CSV table of C-alpha atoms in Angstrom, one decimal:
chain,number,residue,atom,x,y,z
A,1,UNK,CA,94.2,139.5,167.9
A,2,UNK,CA,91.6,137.2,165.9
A,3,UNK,CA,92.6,134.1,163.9
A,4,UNK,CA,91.4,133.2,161.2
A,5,UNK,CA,90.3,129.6,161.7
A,6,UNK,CA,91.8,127.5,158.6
A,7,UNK,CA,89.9,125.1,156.2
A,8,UNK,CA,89.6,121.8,157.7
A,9,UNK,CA,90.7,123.1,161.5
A,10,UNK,CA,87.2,121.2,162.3
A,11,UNK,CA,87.8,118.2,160.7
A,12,UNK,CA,91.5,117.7,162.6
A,13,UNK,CA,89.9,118.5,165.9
A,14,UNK,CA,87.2,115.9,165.3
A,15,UNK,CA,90.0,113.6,164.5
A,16,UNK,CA,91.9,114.2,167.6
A,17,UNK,CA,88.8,113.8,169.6
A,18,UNK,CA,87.8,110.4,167.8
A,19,UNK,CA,91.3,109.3,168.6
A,20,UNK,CA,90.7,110.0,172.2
A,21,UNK,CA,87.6,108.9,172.4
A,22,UNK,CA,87.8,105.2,172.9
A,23,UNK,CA,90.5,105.6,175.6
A,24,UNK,CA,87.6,108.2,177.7
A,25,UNK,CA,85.7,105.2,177.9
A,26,UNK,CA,88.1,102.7,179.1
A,27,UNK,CA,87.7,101.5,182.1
A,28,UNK,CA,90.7,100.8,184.3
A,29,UNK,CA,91.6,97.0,184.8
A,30,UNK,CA,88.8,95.7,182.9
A,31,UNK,CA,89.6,92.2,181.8
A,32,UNK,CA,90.4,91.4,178.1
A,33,UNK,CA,87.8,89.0,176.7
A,34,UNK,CA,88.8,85.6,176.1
A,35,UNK,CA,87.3,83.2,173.7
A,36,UNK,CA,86.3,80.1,174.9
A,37,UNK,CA,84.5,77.1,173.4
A,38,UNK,CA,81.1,76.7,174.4
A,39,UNK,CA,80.5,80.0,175.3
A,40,UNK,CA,78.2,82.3,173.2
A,41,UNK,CA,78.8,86.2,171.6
A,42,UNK,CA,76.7,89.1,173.1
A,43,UNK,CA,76.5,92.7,171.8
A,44,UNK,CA,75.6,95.5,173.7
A,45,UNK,CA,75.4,98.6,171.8
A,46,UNK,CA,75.6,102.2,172.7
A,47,UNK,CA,74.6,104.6,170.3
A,48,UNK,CA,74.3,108.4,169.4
A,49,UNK,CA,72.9,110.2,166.7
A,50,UNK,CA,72.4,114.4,166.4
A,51,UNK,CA,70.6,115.7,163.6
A,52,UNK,CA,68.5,118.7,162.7
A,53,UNK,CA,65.3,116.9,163.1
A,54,UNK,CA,63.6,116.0,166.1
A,55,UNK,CA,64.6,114.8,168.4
A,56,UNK,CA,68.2,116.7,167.9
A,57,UNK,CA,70.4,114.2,169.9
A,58,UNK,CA,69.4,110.7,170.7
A,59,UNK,CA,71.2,108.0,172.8
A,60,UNK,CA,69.8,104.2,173.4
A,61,UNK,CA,71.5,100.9,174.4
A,62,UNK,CA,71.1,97.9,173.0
A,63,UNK,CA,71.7,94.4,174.2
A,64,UNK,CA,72.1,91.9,171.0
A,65,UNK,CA,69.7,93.9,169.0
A,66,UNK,CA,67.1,94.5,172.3
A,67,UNK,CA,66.6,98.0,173.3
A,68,UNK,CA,67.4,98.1,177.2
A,69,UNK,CA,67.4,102.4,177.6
A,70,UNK,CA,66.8,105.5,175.8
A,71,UNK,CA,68.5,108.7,177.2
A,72,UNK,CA,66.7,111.8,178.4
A,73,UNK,CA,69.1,114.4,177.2
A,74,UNK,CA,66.3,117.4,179.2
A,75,UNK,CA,65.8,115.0,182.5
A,76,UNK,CA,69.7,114.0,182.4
A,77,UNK,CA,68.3,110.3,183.1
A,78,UNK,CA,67.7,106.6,181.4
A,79,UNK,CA,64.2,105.8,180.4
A,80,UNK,CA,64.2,102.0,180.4
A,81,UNK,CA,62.4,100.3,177.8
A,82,UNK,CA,60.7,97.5,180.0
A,83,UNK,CA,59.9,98.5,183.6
A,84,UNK,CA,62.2,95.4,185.0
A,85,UNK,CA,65.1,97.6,184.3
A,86,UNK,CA,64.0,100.9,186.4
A,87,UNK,CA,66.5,100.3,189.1
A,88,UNK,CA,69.5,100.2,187.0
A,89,UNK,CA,68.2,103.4,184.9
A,90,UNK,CA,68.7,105.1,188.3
A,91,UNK,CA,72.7,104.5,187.7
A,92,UNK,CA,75.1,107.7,187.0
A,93,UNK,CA,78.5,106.0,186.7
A,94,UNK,CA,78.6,107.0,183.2
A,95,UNK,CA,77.8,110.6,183.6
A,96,UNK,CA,80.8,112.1,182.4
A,97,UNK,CA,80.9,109.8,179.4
A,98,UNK,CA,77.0,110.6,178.8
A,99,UNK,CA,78.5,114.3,178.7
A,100,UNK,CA,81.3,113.9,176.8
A,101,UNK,CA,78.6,112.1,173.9
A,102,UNK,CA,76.4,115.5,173.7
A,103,UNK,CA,79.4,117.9,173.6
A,104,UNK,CA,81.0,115.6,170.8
A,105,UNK,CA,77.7,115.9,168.9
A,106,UNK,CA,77.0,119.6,169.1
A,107,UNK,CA,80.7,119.8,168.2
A,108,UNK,CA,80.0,117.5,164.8
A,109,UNK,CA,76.5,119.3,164.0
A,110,UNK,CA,78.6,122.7,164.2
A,111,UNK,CA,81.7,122.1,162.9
A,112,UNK,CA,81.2,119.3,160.4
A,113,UNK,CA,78.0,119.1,159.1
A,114,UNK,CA,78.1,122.7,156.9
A,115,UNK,CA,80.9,121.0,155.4
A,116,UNK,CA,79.2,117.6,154.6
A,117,UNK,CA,76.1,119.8,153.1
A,118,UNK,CA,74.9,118.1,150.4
A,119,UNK,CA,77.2,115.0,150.0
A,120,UNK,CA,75.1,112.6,152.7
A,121,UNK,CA,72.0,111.7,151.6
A,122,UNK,CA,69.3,113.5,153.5
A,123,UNK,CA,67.0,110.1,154.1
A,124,UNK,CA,67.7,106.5,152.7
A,125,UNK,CA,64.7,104.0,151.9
A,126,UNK,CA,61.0,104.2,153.2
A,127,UNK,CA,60.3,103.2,156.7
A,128,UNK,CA,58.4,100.0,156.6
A,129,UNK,CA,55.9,99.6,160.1
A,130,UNK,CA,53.8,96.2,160.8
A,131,UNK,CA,51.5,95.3,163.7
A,132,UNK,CA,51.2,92.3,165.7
A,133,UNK,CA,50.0,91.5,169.6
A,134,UNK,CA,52.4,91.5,172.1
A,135,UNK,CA,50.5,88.2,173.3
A,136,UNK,CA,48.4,85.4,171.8
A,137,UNK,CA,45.2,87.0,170.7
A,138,UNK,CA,42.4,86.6,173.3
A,139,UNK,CA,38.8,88.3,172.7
A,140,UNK,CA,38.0,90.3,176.3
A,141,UNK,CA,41.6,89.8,177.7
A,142,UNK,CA,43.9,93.2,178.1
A,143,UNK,CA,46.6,92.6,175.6
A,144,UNK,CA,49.4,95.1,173.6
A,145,UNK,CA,49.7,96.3,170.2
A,146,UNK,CA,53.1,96.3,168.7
A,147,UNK,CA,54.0,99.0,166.0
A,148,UNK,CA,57.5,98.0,164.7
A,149,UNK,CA,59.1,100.6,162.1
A,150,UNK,CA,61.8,99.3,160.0
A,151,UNK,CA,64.4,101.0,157.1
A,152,UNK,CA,64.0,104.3,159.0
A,153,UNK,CA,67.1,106.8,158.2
A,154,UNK,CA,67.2,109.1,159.8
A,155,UNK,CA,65.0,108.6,162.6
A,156,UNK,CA,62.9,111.3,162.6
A,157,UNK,CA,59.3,110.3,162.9
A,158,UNK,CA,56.0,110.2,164.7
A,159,UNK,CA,54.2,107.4,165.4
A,160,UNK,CA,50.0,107.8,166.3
A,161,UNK,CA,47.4,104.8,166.5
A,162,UNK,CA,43.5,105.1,165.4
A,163,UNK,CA,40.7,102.5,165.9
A,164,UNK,CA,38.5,102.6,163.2
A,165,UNK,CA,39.7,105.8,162.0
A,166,UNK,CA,39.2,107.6,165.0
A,167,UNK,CA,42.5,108.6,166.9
A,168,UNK,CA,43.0,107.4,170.4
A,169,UNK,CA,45.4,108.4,173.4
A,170,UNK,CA,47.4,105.9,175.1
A,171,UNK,CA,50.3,105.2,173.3
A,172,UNK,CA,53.5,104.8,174.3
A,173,UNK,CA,56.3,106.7,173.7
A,174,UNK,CA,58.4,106.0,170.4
A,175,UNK,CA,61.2,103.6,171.3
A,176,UNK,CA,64.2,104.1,168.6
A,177,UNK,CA,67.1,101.7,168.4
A,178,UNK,CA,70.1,101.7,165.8
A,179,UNK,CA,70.8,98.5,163.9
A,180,UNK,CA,73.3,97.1,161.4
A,181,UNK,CA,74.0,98.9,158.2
A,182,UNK,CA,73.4,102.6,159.5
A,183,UNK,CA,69.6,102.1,160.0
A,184,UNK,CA,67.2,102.9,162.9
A,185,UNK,CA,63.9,100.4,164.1
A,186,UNK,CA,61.8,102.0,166.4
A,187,UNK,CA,58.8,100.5,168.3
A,188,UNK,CA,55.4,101.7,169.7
A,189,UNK,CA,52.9,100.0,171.9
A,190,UNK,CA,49.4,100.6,172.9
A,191,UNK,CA,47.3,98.9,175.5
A,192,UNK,CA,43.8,97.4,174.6
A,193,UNK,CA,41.4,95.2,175.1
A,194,UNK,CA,40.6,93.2,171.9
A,195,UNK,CA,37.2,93.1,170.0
A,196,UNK,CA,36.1,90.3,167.0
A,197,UNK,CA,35.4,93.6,165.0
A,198,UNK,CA,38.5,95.8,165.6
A,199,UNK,CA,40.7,98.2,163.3
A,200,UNK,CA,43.7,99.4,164.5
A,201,UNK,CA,46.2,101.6,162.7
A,202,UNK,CA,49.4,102.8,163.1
A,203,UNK,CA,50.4,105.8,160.9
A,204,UNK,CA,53.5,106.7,160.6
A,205,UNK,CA,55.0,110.7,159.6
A,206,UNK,CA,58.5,110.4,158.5
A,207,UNK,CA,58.9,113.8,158.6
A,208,UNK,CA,62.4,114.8,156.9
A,209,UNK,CA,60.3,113.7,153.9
A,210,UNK,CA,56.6,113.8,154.5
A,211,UNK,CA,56.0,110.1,154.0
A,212,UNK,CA,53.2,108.6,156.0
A,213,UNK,CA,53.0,105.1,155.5
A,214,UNK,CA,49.9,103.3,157.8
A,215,UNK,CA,50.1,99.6,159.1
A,216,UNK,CA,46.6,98.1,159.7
A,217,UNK,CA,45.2,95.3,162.4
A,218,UNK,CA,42.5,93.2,162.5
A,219,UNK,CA,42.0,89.9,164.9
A,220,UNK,CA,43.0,86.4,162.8
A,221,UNK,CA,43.6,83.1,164.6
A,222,UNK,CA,42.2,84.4,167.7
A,223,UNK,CA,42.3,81.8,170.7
A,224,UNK,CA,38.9,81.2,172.5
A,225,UNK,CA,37.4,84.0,175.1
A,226,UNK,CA,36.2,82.0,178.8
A,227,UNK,CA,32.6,83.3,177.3
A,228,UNK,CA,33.5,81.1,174.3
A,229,UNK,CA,35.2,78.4,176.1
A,230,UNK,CA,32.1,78.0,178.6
A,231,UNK,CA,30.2,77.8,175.9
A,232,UNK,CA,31.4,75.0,174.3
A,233,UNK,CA,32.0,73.7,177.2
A,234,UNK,CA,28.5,73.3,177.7
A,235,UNK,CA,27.6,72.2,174.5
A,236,UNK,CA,29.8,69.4,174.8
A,237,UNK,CA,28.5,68.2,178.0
A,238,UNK,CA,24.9,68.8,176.5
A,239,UNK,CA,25.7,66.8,174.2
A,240,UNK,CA,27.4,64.1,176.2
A,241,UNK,CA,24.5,64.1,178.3
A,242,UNK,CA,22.3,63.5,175.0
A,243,UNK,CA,24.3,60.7,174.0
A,244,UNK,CA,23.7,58.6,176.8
A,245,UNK,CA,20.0,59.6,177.7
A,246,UNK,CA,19.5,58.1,174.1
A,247,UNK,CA,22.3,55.1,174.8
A,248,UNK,CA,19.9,54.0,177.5
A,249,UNK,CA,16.6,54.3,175.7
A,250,UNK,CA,18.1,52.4,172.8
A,251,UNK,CA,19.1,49.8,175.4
A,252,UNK,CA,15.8,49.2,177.1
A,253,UNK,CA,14.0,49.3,173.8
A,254,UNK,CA,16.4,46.8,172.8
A,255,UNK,CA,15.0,44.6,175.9
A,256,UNK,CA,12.1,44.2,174.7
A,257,UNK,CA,10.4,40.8,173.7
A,258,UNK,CA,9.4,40.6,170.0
A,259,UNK,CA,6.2,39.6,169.2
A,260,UNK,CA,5.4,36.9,167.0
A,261,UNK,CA,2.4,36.6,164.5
């Protein structure tokens, strides 16, 4: 015989789950932390989102506001951030916990979010991107773009670069990290080689709302090239080699008897 499910029967079996869910991820004689003088705070951050944008579910760890992994919900692996931390992306020890995260969200898009319609704002704020190097600028030296995105709720977006209006291939992938405040950040990098003349420019599609807001790069304070360096360089000892060519002749013309009338 059917039952008919009561109102709310989805919001007390999200409650029982939240109340079991920080004993799944205990872990068995784990010390207690102990505050000690001296010694300074960390935060490492694990964090999942589902929504009905892309991507659906996300999960990323953070260590004191650094993004260290995003999660690969279709490969069922880590996709570390920098590629120091490939070995320990490799690590399944948190499997089941990984598991229980996407269940719990297809739970909460399912059972809670037709009855939330309407009453959470669908995005907060414009996200905000800027453009730097990823090392001191250098004219003929491989360097990295840097497209930071900031005030992004929720975090659906895509992120593409152009050079002088033209589009180019090569970027990374979109890095998203959650911060304080119930926000998301998200990075992209591209690889170049910089020019005195460049334009670079990373447009970003929020797409729950169609807003494309475009951060723009040009070289300033750019440190010397070797071209420029050996250049000067060579000026310099031109003119050093000037300067006592005509230290010399001054000197032997300065040798010279003076004739009397």
């Amino acid at each position: 015989m059917d039952h008919e499910q009561k109102p709310g029967a989805g919001l007390l079996h999200l409650l029982q789950l939240l109340w079991l869910l920080p004993h799944s991820w205990a872990v068995p004689g784990a010390p207690a932390l102990v505050s000690r003088d001296g010694l300074q705070n960390h935060t490492f951050r694990h964090t999942v989102f589902c929504q009905d944008g892309n991507p659906s579910i996300g999960l990323y760890e953070s260590y004191d506001e650094d993004q260290l992994y995003s999660y690969d919900f279709s490969q069922n692996t880590r996709v570390p951030r920098l590629p120091d931390f490939a070995d320990w992306a490799q690590e399944q020890g948190d499997a089941l916990a990984i598991s229980f995260d996407r269940e719990f969200c297809e739970m909460l898009m399912q059972n809670i979010s037709p009855v939330l319609e309407g009453q959470i704002p669908v995005s907060r704020g414009l996200p905000v991107p800027e453009v730097f190097t990823l090392k001191p600028l250098e004219f003929g030296k491989p360097n990295t773009l840097v497209c930071f995105i900031s005030n992004l709720f929720p975090p659906t977006l895509t992120v593409t670069w152009q050079r002088h209006f033209v589009p180019v291939e090569g970027a990374s992938p979109t890095y998203i990290s959650a911060v304080d405040g119930l926000t998301f950040q998200a990075f992209s990098y591209l690889n170049f080689t910089p020019e005195p003349f460049d334009l670079y420019s990373c447009v970003v599609t929020h797409e729950i709302d169609s807003y494309t807001p475009i951060a723009h790069w040009v070289p300033q304070n750019a440190l010397p090239s070797d071209l420029l360096e050996n250049v000067l360089c060579g000026l310099a000892f031109g003119l050093g080699l000037l300067g006592i060519v005509m230290g010399i002749a001054f000197f032997i013309w300065s040798q010279k008897p003076c004739s009397v009338d």
